[in-house]
Coordinates of C-alpha atoms in Angstrom, one line a residue:
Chain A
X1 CA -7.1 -22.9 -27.8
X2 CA -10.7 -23.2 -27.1
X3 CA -11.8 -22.5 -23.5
X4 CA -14.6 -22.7 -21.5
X5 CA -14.8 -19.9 -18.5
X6 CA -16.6 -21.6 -15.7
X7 CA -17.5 -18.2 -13.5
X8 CA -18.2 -14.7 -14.0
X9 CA -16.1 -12.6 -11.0
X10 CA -13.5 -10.3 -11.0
X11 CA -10.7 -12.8 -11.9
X12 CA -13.2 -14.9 -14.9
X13 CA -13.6 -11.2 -16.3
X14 CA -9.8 -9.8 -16.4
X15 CA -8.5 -13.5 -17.4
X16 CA -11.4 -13.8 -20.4
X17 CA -10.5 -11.0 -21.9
X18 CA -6.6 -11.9 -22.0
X19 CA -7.2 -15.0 -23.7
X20 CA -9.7 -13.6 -25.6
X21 CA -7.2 -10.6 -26.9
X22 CA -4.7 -13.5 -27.0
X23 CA -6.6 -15.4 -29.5
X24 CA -7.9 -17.9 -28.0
X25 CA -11.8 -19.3 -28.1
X26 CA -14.0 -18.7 -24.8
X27 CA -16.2 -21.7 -26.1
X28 CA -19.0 -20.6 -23.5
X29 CA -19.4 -18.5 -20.2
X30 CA -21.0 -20.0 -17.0
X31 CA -23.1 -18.1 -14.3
X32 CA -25.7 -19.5 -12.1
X33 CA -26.7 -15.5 -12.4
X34 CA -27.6 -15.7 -16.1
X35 CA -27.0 -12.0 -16.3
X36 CA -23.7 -11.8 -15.1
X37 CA -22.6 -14.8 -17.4
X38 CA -24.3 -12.8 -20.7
X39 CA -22.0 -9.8 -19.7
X40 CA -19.4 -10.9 -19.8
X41 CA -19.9 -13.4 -22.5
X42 CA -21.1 -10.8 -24.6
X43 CA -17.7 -9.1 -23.9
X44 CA -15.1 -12.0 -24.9
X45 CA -17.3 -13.7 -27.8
X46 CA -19.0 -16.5 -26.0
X47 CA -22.2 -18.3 -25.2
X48 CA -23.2 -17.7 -22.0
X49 CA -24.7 -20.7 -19.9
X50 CA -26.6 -20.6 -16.6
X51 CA -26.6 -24.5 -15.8
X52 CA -23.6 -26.8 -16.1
X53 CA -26.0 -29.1 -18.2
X54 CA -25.6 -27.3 -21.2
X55 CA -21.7 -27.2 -20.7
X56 CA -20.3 -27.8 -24.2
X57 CA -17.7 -30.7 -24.3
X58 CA -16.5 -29.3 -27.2
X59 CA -13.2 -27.5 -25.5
X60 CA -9.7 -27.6 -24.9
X61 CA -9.5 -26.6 -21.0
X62 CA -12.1 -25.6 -18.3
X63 CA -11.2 -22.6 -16.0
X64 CA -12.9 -22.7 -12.7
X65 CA -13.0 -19.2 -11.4
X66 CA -15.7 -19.5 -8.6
X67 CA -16.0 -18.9 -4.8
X68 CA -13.2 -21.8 -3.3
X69 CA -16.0 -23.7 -1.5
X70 CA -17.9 -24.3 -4.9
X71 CA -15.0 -25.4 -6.7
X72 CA -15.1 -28.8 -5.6
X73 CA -18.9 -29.4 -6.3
X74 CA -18.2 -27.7 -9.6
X75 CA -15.4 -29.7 -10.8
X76 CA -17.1 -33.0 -10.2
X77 CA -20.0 -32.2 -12.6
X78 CA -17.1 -31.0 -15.0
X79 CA -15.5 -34.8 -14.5
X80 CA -18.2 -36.7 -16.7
X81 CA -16.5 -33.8 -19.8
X82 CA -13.4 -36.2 -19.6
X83 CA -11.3 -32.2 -20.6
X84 CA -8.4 -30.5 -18.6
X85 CA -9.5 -28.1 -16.1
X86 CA -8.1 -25.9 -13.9
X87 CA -8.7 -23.3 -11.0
X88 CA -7.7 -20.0 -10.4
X89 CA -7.7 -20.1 -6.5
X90 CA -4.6 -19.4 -5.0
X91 CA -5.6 -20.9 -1.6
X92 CA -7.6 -24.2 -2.9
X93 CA -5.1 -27.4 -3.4
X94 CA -5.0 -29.2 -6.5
X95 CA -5.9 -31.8 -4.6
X96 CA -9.8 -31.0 -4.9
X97 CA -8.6 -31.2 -8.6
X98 CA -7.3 -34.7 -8.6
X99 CA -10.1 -36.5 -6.7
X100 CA -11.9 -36.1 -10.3
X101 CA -9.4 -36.5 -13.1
X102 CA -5.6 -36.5 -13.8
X103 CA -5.9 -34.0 -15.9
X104 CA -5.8 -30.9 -13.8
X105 CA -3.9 -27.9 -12.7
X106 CA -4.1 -24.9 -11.5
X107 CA -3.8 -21.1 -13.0
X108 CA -3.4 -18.7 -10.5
X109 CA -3.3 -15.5 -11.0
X110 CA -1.2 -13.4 -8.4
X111 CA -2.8 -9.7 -8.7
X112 CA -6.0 -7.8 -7.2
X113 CA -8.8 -7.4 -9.7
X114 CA -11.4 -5.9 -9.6
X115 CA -14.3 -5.3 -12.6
X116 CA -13.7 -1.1 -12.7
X117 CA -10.3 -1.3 -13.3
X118 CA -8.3 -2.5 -16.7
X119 CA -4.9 -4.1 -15.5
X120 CA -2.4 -4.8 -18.2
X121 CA -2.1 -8.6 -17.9
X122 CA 1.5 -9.2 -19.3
X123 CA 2.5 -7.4 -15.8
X124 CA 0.6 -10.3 -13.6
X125 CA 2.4 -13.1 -12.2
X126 CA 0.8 -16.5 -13.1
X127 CA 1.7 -19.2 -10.9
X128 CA 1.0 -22.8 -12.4
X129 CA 0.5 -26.3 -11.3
X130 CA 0.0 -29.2 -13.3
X131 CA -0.7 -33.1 -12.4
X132 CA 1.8 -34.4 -14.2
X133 CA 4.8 -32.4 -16.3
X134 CA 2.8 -32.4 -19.7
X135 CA 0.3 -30.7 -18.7
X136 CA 2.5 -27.9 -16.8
X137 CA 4.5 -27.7 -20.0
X138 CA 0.8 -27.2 -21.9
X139 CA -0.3 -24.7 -19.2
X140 CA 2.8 -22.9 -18.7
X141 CA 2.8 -22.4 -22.6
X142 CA -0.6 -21.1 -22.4
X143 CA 0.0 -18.6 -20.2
X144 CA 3.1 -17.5 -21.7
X145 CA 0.5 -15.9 -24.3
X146 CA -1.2 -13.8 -22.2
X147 CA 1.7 -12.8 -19.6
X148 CA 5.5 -12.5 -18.6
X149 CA 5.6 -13.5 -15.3
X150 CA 4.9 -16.9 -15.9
X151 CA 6.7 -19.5 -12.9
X152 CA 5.5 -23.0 -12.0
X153 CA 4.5 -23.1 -8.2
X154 CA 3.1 -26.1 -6.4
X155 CA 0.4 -26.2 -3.8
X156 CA 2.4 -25.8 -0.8
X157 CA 3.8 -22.4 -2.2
X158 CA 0.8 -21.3 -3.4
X159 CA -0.9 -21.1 -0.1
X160 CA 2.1 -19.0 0.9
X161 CA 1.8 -16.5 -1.8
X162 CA -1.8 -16.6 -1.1
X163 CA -1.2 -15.7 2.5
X164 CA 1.6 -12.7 1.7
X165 CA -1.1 -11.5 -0.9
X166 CA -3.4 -10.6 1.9
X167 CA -1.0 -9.0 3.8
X168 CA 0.4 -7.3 0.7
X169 CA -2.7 -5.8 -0.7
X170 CA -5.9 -7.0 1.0
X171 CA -5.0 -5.4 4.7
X172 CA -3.2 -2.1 2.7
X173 CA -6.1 -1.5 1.1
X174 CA -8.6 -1.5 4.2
X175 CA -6.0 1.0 6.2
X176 CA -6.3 3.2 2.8
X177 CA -10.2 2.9 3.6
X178 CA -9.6 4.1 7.1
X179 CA -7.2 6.8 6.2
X180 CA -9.7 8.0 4.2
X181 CA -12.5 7.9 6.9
X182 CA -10.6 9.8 9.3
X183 CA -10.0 12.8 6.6
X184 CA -13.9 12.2 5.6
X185 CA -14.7 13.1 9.4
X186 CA -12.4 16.2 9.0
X187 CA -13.6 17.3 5.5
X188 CA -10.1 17.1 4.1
X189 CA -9.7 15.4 0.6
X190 CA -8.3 12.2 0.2
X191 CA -6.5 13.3 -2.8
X192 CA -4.1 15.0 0.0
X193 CA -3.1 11.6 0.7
X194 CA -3.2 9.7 -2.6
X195 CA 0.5 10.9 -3.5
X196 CA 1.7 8.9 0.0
X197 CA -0.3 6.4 -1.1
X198 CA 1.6 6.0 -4.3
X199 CA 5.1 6.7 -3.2
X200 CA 4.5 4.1 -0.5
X201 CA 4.2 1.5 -2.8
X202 CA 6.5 3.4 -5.4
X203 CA 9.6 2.6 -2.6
X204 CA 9.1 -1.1 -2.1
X205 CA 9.4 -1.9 -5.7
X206 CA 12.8 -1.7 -5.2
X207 CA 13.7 -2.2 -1.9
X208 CA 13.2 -4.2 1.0
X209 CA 10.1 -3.0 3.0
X210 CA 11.6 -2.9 6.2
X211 CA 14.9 -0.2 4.9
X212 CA 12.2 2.0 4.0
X213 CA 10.0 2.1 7.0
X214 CA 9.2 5.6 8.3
X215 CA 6.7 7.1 11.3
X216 CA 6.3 7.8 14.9
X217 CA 6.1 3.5 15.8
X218 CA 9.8 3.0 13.8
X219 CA 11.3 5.6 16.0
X220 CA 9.5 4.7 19.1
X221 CA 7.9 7.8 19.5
X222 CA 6.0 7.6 22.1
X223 CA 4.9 11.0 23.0
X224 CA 3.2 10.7 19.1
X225 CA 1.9 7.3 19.2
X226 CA -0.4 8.1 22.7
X227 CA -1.6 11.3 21.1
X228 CA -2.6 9.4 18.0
X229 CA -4.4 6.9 19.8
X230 CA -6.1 9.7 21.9
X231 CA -7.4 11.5 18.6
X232 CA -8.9 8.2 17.7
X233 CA -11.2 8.7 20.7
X234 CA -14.1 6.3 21.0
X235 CA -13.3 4.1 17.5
X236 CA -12.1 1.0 19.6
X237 CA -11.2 -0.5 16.3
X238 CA -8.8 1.9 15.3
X239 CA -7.4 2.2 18.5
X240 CA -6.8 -1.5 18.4
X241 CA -5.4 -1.9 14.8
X242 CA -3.0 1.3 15.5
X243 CA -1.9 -0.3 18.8
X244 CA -1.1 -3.9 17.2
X245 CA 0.1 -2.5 14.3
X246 CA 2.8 0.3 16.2
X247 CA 3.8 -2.5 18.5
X248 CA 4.5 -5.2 16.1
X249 CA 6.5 -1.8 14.1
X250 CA 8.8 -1.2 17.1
X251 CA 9.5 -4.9 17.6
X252 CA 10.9 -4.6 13.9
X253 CA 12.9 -1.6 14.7
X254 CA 14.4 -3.7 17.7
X255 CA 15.2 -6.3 15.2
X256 CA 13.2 -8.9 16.8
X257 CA 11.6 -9.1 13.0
X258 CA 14.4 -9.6 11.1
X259 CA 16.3 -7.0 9.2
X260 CA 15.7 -3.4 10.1
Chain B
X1 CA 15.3 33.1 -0.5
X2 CA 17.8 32.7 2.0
X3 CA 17.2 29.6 3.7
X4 CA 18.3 27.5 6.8
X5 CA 18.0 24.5 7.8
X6 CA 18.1 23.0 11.3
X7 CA 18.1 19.2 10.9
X8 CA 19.6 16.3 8.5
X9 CA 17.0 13.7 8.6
X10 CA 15.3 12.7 5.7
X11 CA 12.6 15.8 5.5
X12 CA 15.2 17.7 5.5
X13 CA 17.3 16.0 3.0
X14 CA 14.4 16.4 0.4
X15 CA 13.5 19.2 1.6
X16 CA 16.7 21.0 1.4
X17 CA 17.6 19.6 -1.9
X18 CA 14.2 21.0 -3.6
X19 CA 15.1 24.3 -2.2
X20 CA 18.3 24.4 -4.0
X21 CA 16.9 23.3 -7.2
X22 CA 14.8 26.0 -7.0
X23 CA 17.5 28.8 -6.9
X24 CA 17.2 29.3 -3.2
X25 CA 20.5 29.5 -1.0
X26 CA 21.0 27.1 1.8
X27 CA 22.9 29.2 4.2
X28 CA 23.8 26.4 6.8
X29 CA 22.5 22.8 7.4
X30 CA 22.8 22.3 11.2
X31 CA 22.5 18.9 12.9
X32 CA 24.8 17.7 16.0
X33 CA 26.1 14.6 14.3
X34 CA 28.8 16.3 12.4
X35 CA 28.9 14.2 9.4
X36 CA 25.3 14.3 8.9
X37 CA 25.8 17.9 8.7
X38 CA 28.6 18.0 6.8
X39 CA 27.1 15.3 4.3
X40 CA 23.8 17.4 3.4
X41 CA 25.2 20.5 3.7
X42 CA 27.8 19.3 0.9
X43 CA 25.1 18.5 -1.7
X44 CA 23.3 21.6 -1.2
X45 CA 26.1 24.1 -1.2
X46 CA 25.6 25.3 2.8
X47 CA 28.0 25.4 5.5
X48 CA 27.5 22.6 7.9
X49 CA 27.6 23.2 11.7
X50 CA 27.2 20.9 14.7
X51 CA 26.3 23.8 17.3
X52 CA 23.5 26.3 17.2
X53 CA 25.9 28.9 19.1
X54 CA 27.4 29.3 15.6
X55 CA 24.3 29.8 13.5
X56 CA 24.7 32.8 10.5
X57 CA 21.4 35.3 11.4
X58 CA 21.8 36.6 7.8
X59 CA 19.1 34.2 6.6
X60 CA 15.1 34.8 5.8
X61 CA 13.9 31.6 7.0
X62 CA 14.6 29.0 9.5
X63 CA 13.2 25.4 8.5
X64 CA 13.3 23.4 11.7
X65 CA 13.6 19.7 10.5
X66 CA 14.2 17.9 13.7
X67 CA 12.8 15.3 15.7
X68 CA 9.1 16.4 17.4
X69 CA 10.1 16.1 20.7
X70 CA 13.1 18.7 20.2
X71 CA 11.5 21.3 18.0
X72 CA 10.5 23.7 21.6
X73 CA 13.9 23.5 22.5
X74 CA 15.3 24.3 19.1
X75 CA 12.9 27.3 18.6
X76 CA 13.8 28.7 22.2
X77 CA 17.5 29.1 21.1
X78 CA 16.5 30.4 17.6
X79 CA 14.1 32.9 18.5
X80 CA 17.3 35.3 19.7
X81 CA 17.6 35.8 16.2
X82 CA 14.2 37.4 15.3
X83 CA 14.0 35.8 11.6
X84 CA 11.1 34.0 10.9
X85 CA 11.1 30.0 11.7
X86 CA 9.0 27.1 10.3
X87 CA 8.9 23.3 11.5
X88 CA 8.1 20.6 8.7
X89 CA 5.9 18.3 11.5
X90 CA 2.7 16.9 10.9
X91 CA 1.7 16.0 14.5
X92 CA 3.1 19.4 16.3
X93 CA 0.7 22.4 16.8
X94 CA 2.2 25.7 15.5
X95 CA 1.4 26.9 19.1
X96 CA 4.7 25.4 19.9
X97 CA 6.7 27.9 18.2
X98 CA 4.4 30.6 19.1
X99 CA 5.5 30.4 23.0
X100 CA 8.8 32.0 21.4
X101 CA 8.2 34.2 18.1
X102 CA 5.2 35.8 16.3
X103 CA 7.1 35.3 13.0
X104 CA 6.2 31.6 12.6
X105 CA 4.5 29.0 10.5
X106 CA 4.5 25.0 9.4
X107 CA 5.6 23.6 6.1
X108 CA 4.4 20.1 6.2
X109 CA 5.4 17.7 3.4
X110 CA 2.8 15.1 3.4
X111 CA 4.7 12.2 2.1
X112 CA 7.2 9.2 3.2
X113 CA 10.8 10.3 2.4
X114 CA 13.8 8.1 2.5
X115 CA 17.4 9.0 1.6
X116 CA 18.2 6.1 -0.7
X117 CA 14.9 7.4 -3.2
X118 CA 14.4 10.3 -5.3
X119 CA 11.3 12.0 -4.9
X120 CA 9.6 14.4 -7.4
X121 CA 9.0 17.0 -4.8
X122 CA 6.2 19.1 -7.5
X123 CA 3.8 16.2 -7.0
X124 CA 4.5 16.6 -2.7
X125 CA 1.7 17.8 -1.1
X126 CA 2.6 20.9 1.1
X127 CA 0.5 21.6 4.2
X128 CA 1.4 25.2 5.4
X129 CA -0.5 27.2 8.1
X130 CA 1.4 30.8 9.4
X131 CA 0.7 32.8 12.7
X132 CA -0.5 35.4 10.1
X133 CA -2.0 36.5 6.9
X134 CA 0.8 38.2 5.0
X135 CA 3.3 35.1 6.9
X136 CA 1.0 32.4 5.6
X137 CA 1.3 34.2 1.7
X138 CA 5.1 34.3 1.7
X139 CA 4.9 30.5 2.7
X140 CA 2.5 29.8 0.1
X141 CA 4.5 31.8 -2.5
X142 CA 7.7 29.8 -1.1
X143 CA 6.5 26.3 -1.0
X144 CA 4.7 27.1 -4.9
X145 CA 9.0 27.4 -6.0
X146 CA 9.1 23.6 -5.2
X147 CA 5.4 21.9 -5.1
X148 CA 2.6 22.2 -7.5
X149 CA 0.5 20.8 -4.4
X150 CA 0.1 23.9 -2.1
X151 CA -2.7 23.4 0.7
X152 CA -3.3 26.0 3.7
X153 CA -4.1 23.4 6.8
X154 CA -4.5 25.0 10.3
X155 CA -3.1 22.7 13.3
X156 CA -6.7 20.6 13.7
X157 CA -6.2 19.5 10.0
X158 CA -3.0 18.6 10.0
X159 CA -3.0 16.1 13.1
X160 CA -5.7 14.4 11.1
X161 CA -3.2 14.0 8.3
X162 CA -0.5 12.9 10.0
X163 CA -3.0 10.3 11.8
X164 CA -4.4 9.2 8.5
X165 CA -1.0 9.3 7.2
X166 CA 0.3 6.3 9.6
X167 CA -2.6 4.9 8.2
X168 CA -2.0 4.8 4.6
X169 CA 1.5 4.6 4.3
X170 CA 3.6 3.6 7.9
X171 CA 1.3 0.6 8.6
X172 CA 0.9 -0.5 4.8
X173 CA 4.4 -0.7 4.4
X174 CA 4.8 -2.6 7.7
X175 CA 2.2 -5.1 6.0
X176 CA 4.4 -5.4 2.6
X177 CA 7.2 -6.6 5.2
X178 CA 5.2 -9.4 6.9
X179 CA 4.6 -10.3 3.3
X180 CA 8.1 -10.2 2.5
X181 CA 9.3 -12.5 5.5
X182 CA 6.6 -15.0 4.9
X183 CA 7.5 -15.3 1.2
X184 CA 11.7 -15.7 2.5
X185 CA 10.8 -17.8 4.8
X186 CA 9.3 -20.8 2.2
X187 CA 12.1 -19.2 -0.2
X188 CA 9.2 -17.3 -2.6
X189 CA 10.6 -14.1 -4.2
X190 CA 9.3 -11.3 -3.2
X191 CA 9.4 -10.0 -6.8
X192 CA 6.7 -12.6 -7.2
X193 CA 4.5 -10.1 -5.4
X194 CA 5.3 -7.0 -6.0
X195 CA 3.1 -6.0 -9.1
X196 CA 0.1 -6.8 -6.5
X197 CA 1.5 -4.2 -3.9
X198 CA 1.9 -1.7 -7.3
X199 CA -1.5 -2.5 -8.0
X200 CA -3.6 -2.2 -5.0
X201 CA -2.0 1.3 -4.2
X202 CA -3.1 2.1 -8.2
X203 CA -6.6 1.4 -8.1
X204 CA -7.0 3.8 -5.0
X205 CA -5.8 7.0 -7.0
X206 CA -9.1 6.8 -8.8
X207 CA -11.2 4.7 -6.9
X208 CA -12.0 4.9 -2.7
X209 CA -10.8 2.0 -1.2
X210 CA -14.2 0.8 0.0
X211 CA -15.1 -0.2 -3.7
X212 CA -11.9 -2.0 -4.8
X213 CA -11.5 -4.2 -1.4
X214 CA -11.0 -7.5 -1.8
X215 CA -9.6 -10.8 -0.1
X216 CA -11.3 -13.5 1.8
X217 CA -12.2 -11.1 4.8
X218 CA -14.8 -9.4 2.6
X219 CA -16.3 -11.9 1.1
X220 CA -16.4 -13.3 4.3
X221 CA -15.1 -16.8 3.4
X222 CA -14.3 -18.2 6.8
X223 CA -12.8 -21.5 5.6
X224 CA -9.9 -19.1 4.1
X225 CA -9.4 -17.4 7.2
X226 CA -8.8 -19.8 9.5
X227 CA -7.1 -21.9 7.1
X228 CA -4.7 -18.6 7.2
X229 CA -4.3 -18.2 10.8
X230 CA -3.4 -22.0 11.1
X231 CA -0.5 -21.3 8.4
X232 CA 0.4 -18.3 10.4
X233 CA 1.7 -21.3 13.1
X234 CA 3.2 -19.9 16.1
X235 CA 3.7 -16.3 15.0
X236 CA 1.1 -14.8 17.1
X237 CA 2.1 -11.3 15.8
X238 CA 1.1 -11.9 12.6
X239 CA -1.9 -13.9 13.5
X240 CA -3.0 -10.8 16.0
X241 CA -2.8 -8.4 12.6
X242 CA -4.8 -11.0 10.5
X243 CA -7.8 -11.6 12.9
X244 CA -8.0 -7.7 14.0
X245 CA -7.8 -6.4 10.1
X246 CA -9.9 -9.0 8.6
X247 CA -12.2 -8.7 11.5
X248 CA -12.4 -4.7 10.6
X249 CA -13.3 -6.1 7.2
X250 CA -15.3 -8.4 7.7
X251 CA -17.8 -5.3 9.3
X252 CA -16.5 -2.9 6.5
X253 CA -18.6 -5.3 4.3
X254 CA -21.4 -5.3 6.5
X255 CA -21.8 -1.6 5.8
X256 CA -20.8 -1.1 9.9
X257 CA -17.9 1.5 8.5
X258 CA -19.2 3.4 6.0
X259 CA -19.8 2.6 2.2
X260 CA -19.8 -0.9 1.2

């Protein structure tokens, strides 16, 4: 197929070079940041374009992977191109889509990307949407080439997954950021902690989060729980994400949360 | 090595089981639930007993696996026996066991165990501090039979740990379980987003968090985030977490915490 890559980010990068390695034809790269878009064009075989007015209507499908506030102003100058498009956004409806052209969907990929890091793309989940069954039959076989995890999710879902994905890895990560702040402040290594980090992760790949979760707040330890937040001293923000975090913990353990 | 161990839980379990595997003999396995007892004590070859009047003193070491709150009380009764005793805690000061004995030390495990998974217990970082030089060398030389990961931490250290521990692994995993029950309750699979949790704990074995966050929080994108906490409905738990870890975040990217 021949695409056009409408953004330069994290998610335009990992998914340009899977269709690229796929096969397919990145037509042309778009940046408003000219360097960015020559990156990674020059990476995955394209032009790279800094104004939608050179857009080349010669292409099978336009992938708009840009900040979720542009994508609407970005998919109306798209329009006059009269070509499929889709987004990657898993929190933008294809609604913004449709207000252009009936020929739209959405390609979202479900994984955390980021430009330092090569992720092996047959492992990411790709949730798709199309306007009408065609074109999800089109998209879904399209991404069938550059992953396994392919399954068709409408808009309604997607903002779910969207919402679990922040939970999932978004808020993870930043507690791994202040683990690693506190050791920072002590001069220990945060390679002490990376194996927890791992295992943590490791356990929940198989089973259910809540059968697997350990520490002081799980056991209602409170003798533990008020020394921590003493060590944390004068970093109200800590003291405040242990203290909502703990509490929300032990109602789990009471089952108020579901299963324990 | 001649070993015993006072507890069942699931430090012990591991703990217990990598000692056997490395040719050392479990003497007893003592916890007052009888079955517990009985249960670990049968897959490591040791006699099981429910009452610490009936503990064997021909042993080298006693590893005190037990709940924080009852370690003092455990090390009071063992101390008749002059033999050397450890506890495997992370938040208890060794001073604790030096109100009873001068033969005395900590073998901290620094990772998330859990009876129903396997853990390779060479890649399990071992924190050990003794109450003296030549006691703090036959732990080292003891926990290098069963850990390639062999740190001397002294009490300060290893509160810091622990902290940074509930950090990086309790309150993640707590996270992966809000993700889970939103997902079941709009009937999403979980397995949907479970390469994302694999992933985001990935990146941070090479990377430090700070560089590899991402999410609406630190890009700032308020339409996202309060279209989020509207999802979030009525669970004012969850919303609680979302506005107090994106607003962490949100400052993490404004270089408030650290590097950006």
């Amino acid at each position: 197929m021949k695409i056009t890559l409408i953004g330069s980010g994290n998610v335009a990068t990992h998914l340009g070079a899977a269709f690229k390695n796929a096969g397919h034809h990145i037509v042309q790269v778009y940046s408003p940041n000219v360097q960015n878009a020559a990156l990674l064009a020059y990476h995955i075989k394209a032009d790279p374009i800094d104004d939608l007015k050179h857009i080349n209507a010669d292409t099978d499908l336009f992938v708009i992977s840009v900040k979720d506030d542009v994508i609407d102003a970005v998919a109306a100058q798209l329009a006059t191109h009269q070509k499929p498009m889709v987004h990657t956004s898993g929190a933008t409806p294809l609604q913004v889509l449709l207000k252009y052209s009936d020929q739209v969907g959405v390609f979202y990929p479900l994984q955390t990307f980021s430009k330092t890091k090569e992720v092996d793309f047959w492992q990411v989940p790709l949730c798709i949407e199309g306007a009408y069954e065609d074109l999800t039959t089109e998209l879904i076989q399209l991404a069938q080439t550059i992953s396994n995890k392919v399954d068709v999710v409408n808009t309604y879902q997607r903002k779910t997954l969207h919402l679990a994905a922040v939970f999932a890895c978004n808020f993870p990560n930043y507690l791994y950021h202040a683990a690693q702040q506190l050791l920072e402040a002590h001069q220990l290594d945060f390679n002490l902690i990376r194996p927890l980090i791992a295992e943590t992760a490791q356990k929940v790949l198989a089973q259910l989060p809540a059968y697997v979760q350990t520490g002081p707040a799980i056991r209602n330890d409170g003798t533990t729980m008020r020394a921590h937040l003493q060590q944390l001293g004068d970093n109200e923000d800590l003291k405040n994400i242990y203290a909502v975090l703990s509490q929300a913990i032990i109602k789990m353990g009471e089952g108020k949360h579901g299963v324990k």
